[in-house]
Short mmCIF file of C-alpha atoms and ligand atoms in Angstrom, two decimals:
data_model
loop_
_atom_site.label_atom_id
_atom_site.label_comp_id
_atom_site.label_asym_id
_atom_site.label_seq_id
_atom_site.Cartn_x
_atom_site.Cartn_y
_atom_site.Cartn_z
CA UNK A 1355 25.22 -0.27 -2.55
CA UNK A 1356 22.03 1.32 -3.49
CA UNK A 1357 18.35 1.45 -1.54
CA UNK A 1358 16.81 -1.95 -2.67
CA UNK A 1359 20.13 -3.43 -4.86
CA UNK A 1360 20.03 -6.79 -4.74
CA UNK A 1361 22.55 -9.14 -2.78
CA UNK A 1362 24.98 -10.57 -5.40
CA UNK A 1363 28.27 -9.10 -4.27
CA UNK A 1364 30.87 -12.17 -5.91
CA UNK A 1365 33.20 -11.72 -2.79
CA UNK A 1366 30.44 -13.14 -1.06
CA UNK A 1367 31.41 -17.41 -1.04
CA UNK A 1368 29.03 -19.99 -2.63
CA UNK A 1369 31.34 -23.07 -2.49
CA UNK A 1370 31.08 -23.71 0.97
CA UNK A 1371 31.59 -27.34 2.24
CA UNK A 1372 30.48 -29.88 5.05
CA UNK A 1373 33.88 -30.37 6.74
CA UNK A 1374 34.94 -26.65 7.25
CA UNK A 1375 31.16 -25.45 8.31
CA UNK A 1376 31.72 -28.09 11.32
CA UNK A 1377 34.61 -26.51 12.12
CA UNK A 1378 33.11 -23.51 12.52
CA UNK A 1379 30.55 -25.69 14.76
CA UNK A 1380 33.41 -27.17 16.85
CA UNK A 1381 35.12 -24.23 17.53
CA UNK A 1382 35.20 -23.05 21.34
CA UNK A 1383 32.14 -21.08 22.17
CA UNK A 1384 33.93 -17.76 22.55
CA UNK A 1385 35.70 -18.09 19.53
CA UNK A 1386 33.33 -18.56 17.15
CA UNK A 1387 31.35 -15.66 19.19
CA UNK A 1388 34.21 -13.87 18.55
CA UNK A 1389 34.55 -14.29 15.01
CA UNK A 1390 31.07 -13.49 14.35
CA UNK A 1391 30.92 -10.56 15.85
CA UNK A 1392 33.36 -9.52 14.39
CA UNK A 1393 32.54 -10.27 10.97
CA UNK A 1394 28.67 -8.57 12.19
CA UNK A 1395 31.05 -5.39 13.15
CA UNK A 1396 32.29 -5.14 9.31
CA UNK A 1397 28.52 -5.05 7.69
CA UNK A 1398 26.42 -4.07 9.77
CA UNK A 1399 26.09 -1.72 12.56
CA UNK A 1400 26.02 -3.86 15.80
CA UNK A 1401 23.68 -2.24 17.81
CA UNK A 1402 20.50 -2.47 15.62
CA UNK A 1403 18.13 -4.87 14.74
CA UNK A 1404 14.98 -4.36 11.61
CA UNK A 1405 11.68 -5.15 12.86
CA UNK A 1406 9.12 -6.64 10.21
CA UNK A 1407 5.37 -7.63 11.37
CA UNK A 1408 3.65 -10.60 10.05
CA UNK A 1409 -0.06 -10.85 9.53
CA UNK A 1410 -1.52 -14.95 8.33
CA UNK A 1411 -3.89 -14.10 5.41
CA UNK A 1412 -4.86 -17.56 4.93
CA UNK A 1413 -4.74 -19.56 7.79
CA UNK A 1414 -5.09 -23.09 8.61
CA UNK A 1415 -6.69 -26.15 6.55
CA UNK A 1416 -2.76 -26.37 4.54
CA UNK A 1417 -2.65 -29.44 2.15
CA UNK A 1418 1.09 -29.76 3.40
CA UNK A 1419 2.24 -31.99 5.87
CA UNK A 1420 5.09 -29.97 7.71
CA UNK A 1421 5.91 -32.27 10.49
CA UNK A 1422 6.30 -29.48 12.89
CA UNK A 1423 2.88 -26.89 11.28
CA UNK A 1424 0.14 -26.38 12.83
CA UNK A 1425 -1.99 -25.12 10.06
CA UNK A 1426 -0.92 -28.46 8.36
CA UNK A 1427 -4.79 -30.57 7.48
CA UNK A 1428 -2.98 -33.49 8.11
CA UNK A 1429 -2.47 -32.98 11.99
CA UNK A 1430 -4.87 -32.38 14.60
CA UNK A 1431 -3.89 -28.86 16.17
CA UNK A 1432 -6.74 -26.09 17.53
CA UNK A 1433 -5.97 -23.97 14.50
CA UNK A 1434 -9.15 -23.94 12.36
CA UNK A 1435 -8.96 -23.06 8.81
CA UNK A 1436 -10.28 -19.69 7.69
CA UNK A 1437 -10.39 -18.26 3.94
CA UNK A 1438 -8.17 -15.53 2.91
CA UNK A 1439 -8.61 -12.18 4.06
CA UNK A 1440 -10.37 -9.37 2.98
CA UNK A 1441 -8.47 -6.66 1.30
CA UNK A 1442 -10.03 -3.70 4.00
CA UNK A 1443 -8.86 -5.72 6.89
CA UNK A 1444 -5.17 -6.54 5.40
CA UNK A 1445 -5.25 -2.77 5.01
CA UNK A 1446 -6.60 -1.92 8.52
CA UNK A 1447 -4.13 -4.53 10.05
CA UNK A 1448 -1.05 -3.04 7.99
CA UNK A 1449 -2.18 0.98 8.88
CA UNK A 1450 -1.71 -0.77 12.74
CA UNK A 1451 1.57 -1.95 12.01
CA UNK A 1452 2.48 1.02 10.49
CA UNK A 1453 1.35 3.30 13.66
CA UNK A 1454 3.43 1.16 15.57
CA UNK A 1455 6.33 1.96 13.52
CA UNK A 1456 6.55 -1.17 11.54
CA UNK A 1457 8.95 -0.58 8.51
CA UNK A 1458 7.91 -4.12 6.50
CA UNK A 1459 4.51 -6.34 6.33
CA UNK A 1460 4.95 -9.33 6.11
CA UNK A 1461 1.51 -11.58 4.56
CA UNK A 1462 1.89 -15.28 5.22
CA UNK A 1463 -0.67 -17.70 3.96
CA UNK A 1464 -1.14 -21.55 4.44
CA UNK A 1465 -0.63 -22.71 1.07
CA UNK A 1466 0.66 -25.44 -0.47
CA UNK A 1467 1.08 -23.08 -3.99
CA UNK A 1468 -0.35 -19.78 -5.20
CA UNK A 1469 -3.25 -20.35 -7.04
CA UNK A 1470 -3.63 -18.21 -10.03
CA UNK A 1471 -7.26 -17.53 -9.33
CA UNK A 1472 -5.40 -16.12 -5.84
CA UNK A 1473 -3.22 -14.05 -7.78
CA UNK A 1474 -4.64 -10.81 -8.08
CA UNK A 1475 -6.02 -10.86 -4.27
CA UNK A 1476 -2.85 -11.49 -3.23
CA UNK A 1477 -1.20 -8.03 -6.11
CA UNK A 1478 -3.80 -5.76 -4.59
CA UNK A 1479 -2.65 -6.55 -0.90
CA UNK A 1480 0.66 -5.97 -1.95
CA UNK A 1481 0.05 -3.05 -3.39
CA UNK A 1482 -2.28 -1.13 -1.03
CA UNK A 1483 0.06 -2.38 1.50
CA UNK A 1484 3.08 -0.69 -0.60
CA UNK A 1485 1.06 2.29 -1.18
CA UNK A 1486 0.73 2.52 2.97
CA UNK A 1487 4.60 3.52 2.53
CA UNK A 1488 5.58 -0.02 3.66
CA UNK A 1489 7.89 -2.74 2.61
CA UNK A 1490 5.95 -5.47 1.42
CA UNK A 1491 6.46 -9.17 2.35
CA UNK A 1492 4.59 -12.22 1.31
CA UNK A 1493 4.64 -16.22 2.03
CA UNK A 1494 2.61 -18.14 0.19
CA UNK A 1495 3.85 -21.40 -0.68
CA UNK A 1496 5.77 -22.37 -4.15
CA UNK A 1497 5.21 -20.07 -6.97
CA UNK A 1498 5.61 -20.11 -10.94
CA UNK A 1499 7.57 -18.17 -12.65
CA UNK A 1500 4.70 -15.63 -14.35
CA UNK A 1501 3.31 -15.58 -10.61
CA UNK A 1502 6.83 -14.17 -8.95
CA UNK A 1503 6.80 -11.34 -12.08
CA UNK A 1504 3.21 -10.54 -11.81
CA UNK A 1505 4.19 -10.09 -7.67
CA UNK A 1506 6.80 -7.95 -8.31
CA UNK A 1507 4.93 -5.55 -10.95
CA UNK A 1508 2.52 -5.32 -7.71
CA UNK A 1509 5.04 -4.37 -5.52
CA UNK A 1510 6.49 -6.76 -3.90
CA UNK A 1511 9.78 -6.15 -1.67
CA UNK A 1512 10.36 -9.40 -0.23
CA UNK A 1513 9.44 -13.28 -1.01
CA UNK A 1514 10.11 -15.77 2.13
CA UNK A 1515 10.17 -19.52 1.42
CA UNK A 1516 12.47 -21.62 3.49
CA UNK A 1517 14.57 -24.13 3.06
CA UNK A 1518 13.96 -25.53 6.68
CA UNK A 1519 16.69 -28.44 6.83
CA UNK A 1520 19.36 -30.30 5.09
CA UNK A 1521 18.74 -31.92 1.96
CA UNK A 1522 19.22 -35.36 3.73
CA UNK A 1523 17.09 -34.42 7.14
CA UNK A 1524 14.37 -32.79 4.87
CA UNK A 1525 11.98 -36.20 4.00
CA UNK A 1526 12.06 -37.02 7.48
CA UNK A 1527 9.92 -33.79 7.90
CA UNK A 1528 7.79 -33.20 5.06
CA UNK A 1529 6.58 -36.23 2.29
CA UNK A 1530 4.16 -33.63 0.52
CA UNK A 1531 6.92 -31.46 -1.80
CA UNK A 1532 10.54 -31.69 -2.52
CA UNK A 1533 13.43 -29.83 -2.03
CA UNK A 1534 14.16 -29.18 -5.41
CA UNK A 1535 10.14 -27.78 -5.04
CA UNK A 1536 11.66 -25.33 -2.78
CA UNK A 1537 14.82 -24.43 -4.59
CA UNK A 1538 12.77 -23.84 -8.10
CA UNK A 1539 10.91 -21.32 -6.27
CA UNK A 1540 13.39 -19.16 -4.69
CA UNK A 1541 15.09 -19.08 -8.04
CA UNK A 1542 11.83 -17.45 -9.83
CA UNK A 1543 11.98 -15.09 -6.66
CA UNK A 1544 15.42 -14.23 -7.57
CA UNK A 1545 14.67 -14.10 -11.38
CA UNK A 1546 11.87 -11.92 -11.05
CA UNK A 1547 14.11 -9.54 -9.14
CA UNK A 1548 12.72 -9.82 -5.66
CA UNK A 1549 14.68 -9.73 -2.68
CA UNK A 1550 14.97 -13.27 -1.20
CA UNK A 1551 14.11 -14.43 2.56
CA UNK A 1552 14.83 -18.08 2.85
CA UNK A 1553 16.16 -20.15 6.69
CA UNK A 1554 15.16 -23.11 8.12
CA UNK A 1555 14.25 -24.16 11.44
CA UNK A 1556 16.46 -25.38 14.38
CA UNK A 1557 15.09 -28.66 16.81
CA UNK A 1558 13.36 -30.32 14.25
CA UNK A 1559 15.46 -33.47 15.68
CA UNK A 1560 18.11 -32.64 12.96
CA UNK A 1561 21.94 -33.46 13.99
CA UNK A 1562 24.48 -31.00 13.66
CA UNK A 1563 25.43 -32.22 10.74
CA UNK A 1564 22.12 -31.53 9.06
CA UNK A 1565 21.93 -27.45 10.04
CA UNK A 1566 25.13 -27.51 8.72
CA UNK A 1567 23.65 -28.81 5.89
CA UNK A 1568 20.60 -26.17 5.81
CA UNK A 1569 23.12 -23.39 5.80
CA UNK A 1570 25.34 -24.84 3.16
CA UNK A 1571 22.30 -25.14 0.89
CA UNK A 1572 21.42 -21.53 1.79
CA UNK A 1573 25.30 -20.13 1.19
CA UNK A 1574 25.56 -22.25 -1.70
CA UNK A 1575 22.34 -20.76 -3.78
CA UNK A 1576 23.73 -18.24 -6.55
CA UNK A 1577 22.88 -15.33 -4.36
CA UNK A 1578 22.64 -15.16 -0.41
CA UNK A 1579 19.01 -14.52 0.31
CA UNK A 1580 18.97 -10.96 1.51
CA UNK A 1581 17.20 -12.25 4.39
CA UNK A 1582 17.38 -15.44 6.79
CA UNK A 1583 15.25 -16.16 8.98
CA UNK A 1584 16.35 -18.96 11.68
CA UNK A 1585 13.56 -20.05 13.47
CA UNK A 1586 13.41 -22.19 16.55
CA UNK A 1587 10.69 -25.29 16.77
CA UNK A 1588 7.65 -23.58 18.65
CA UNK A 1589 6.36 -26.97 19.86
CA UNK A 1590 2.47 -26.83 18.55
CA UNK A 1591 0.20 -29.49 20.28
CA UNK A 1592 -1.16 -31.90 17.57
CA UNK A 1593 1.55 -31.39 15.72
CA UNK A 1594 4.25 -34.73 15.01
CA UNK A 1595 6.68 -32.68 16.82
CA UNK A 1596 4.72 -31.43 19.65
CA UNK A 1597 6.88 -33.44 22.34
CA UNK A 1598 10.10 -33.32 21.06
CA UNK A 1599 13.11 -32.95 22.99
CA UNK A 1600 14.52 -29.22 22.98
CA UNK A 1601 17.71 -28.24 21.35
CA UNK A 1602 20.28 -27.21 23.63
CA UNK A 1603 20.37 -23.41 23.68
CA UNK A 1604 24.40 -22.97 23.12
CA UNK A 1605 23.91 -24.90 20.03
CA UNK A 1606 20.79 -22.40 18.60
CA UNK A 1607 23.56 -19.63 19.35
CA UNK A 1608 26.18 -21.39 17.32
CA UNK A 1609 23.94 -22.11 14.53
CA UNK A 1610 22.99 -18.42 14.54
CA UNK A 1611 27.21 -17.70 14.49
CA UNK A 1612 27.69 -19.58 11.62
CA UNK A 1613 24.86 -18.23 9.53
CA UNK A 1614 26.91 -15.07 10.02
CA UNK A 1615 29.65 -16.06 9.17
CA UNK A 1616 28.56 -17.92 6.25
CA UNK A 1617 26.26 -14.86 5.01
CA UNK A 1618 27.87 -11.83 6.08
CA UNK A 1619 26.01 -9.45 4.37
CA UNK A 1620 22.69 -11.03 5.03
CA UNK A 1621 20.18 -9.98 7.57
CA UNK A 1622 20.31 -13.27 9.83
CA UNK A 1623 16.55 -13.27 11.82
CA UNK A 1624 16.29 -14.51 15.23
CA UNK A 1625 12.42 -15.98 14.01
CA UNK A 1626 10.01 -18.09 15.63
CA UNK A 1627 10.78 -19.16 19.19
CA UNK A 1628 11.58 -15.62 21.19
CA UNK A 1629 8.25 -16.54 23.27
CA UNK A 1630 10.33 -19.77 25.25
CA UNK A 1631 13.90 -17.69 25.19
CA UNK A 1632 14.86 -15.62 28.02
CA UNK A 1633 16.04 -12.30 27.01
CA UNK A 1634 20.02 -13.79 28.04
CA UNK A 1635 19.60 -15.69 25.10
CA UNK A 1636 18.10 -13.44 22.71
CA UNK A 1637 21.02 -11.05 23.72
CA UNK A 1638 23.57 -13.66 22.70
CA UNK A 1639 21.96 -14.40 19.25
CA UNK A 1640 21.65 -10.31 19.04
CA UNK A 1641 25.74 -10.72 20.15
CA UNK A 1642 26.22 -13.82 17.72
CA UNK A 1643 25.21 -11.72 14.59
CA UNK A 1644 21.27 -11.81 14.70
CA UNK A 1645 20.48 -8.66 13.63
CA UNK A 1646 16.28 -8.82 12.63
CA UNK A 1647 13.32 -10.23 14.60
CA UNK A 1648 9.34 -10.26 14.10
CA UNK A 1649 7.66 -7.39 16.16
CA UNK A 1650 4.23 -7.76 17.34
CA UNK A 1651 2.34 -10.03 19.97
CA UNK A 1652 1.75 -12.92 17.20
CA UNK A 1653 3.64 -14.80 14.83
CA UNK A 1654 1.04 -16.39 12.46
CA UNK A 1655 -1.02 -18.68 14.83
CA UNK A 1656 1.41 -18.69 17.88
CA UNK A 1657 2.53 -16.38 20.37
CA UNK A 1658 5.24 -13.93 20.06
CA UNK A 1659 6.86 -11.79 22.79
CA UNK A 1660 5.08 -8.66 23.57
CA UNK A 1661 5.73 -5.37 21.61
CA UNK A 1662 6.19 -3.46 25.24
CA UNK A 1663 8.67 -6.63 26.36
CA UNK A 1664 10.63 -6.31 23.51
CA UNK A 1665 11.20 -2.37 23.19
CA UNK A 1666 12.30 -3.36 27.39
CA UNK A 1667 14.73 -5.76 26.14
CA UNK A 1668 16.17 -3.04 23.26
CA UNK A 1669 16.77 -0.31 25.84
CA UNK A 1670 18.23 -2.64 27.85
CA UNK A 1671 20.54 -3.69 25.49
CA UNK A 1672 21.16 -0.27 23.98
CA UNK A 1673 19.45 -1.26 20.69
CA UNK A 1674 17.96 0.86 18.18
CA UNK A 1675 15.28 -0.66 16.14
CA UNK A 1676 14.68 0.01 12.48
CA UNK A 1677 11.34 0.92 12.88
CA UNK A 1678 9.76 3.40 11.00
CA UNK A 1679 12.73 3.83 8.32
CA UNK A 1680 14.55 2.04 6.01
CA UNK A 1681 17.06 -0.08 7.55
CA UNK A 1682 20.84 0.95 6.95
CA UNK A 1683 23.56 -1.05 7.08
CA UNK A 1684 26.65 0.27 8.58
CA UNK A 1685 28.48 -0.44 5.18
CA UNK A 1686 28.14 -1.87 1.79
CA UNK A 1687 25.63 -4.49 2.74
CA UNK A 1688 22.43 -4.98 1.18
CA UNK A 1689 19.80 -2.40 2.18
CA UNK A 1690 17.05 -3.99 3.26
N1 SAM B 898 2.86 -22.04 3.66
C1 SAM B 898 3.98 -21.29 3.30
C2 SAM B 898 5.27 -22.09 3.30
O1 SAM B 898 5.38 -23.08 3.97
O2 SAM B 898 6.18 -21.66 2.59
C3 SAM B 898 4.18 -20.06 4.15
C4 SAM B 898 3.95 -20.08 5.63
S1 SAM B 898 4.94 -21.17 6.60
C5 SAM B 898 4.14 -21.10 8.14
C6 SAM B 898 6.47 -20.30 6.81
C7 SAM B 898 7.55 -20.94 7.64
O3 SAM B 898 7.21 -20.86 9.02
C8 SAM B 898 7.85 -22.40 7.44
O4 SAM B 898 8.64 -22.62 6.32
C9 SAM B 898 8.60 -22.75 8.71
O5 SAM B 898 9.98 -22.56 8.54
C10 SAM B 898 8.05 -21.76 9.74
N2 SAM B 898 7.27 -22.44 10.77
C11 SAM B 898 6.04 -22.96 10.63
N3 SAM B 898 5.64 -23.55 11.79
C12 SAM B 898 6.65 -23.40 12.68
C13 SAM B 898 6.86 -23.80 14.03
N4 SAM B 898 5.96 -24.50 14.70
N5 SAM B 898 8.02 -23.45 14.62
C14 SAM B 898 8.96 -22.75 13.95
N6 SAM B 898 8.82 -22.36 12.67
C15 SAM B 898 7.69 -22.67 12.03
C1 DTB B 899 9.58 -17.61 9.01
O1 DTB B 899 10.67 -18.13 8.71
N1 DTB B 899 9.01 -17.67 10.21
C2 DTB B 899 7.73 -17.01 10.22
C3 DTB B 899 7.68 -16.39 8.81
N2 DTB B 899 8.82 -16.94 8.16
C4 DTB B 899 6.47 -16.44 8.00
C5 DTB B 899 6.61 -17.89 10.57
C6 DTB B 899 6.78 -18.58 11.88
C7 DTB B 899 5.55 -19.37 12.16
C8 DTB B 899 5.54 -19.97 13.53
C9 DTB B 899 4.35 -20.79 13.78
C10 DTB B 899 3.05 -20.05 13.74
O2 DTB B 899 2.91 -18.95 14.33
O3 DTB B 899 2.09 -20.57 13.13
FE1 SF4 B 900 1.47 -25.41 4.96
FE2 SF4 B 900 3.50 -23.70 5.17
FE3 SF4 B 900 2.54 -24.98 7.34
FE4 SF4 B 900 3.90 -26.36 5.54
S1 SF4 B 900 4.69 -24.67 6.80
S2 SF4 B 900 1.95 -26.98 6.48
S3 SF4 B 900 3.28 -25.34 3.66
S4 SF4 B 900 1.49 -23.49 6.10
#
């Protein structure tokens, strides 16, 4: 498949159902470890993992009320709310990345929606940002349709909105938009041609069932998204979730398995939550079919393992990263 084709191979299954992804669930560990690496072995090349870098634009002061944000206004966290960036100092902050070796920039900002009067801030990030010789990502909340295409004209590589949890788990989390909010989003993404990142987040309090759920609603959208991010809760102080149990770490692997399994040709990110994982864990997501992580000491407000930790952890495993080129999949997949 061509540099940049988009993923909408028709092998690819859309019809999947609750029953059969719990069986995948159920199965023994090493089994469904099996499976999925296998299935990793026949897309992608085992044994490396795409880096992107985030940078928040916007942070803070969101009108949302994501149970588990801390840049939600409705909780009572120590991130402050800033305004959006200025255009030299997304610039300066992408050259970094780029020095590092970064291959994609990804701009998050703590929106509820793009506003139009936003819009062409936003373009001209994306495009000095492109015109650095990176891949451009942006999250900025829900979109219109003329806002995806105007995106895209700008340059945009990549759109991330999540799903975050099952239809039926979702209310319990967020009162402030819907899912079908979410859903008409990704498909102006899709319809304006740019390559989709959409996951969820694991430890929410969700039962198996429900991530089960997440990834059916993820398998089942007309496309895979190129991209899927599975993020585990980083527990924020102030935030409605701040004290909540944690998920039991064999079940994070599993759900990481199945998201494989279920998306084979999708890049499956091991997202927020490497800062509270040892590396033995990380290594059996990477083993489980995780093949894409966020490099750099920050994720948008909270901490993220160190660059020097991380490269450590790579040579340890044998792992090449795909910084500083395009990523290549070992086959047809979707070049990312
Ligand atoms: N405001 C935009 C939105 O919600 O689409 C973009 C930024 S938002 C921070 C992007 C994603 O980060 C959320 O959808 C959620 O999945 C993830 N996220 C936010 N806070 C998190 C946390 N404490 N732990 C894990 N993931 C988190
Ligand atoms: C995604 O799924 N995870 C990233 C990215 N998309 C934008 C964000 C994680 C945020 C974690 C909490 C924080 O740092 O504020
Ligand atoms: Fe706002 Fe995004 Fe945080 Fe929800 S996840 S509160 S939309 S920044």
């Amino acid at each position: 498949m061509p540099e940049n084709s988009l993923n909408t191979d028709q092998s690819l299954r859309h019809n999947w159902h609750a029953e059969e992804v719990e069986a995948l669930y159920d199965l023994p560990f090493a089994d469904l470890m099996y499976q999925a690496q296998t299935v990793h072995r026949e897309h992608f090349d085992p044994n490396s993992v795409q880096v992107s870098t985030l940078l928040s634009i916007k942070t803070g002061g969101c009108a949302e009320d994501c149970g588990y944000c801390p840049q939600s206004a409705h909780h009572e966290s120590a991130v402050k709310a800033e305004p959006l960036m200025p255009l030299d100092k997304v610039l300066e902050s992408a050259a970094a990345a780029k020095a590092t070796g970064a291959s994609r920039f990804c701009m998050g900002a703590a929106w509820r929606n793009l506003k139009d009067r936003d819009l062409e801030r936003v373009a001209n990030m994306v495009s000095g940002v492109k015109d650095l010789g990176l891949e451009t990502c942006v999250t900025l909340g829900m979109l219109e349709e003329h806002q995806a295409v105007r995106l895209k004209e700008a340059g945009l590589d990549y759109y991330n909105h999540n799903l975050d949890t099952s239809p039926e788990f979702y209310g319990d989390i967020i009162s402030t938009r819907t899912y079908q909010d979410r859903l008409d989003t990704l498909n102006y993404v899709r319809n304006a041609n740019i390559h989709v990142c959409s996951g969820g987040i694991v430890g929410l309090g969700e039962s198996r069932r429900d991530r089960a759920g997440l990834l059916i609603s993820l398998a089942n959208l007309p496309s895979h998204p190129e991209s899927v991010p599975i993020n585990l809760l980083v527990k924020v102080e102030g935030t409605p979730l701040a004290n909540h149990d944690d998920i039991d770490q064999l079940e994070f692997v599993r759900t990481i398995a199945v998201a494989r399994l279920m998306m084979p040709k999708s890049y499956v990110r091991l997202s927020a939550g490497r800062e509270s994982m040892s590396d033995e864990l990380q290594a059996m997501c990477f083993l489980a079919g995780a093949n894409s992580i966020f490099y750099g000491d920050k994720l948008l407000t909270t901490d993220n393992p160190d660059t020097n930790h991380d490269q450590q952890l790579f040579n340890r495993l044998g792992i090449t990263t795909l910084i500083g080129q395009h990523s290549a999949p070992a086959q047809d997949a979707c070049s990312h």
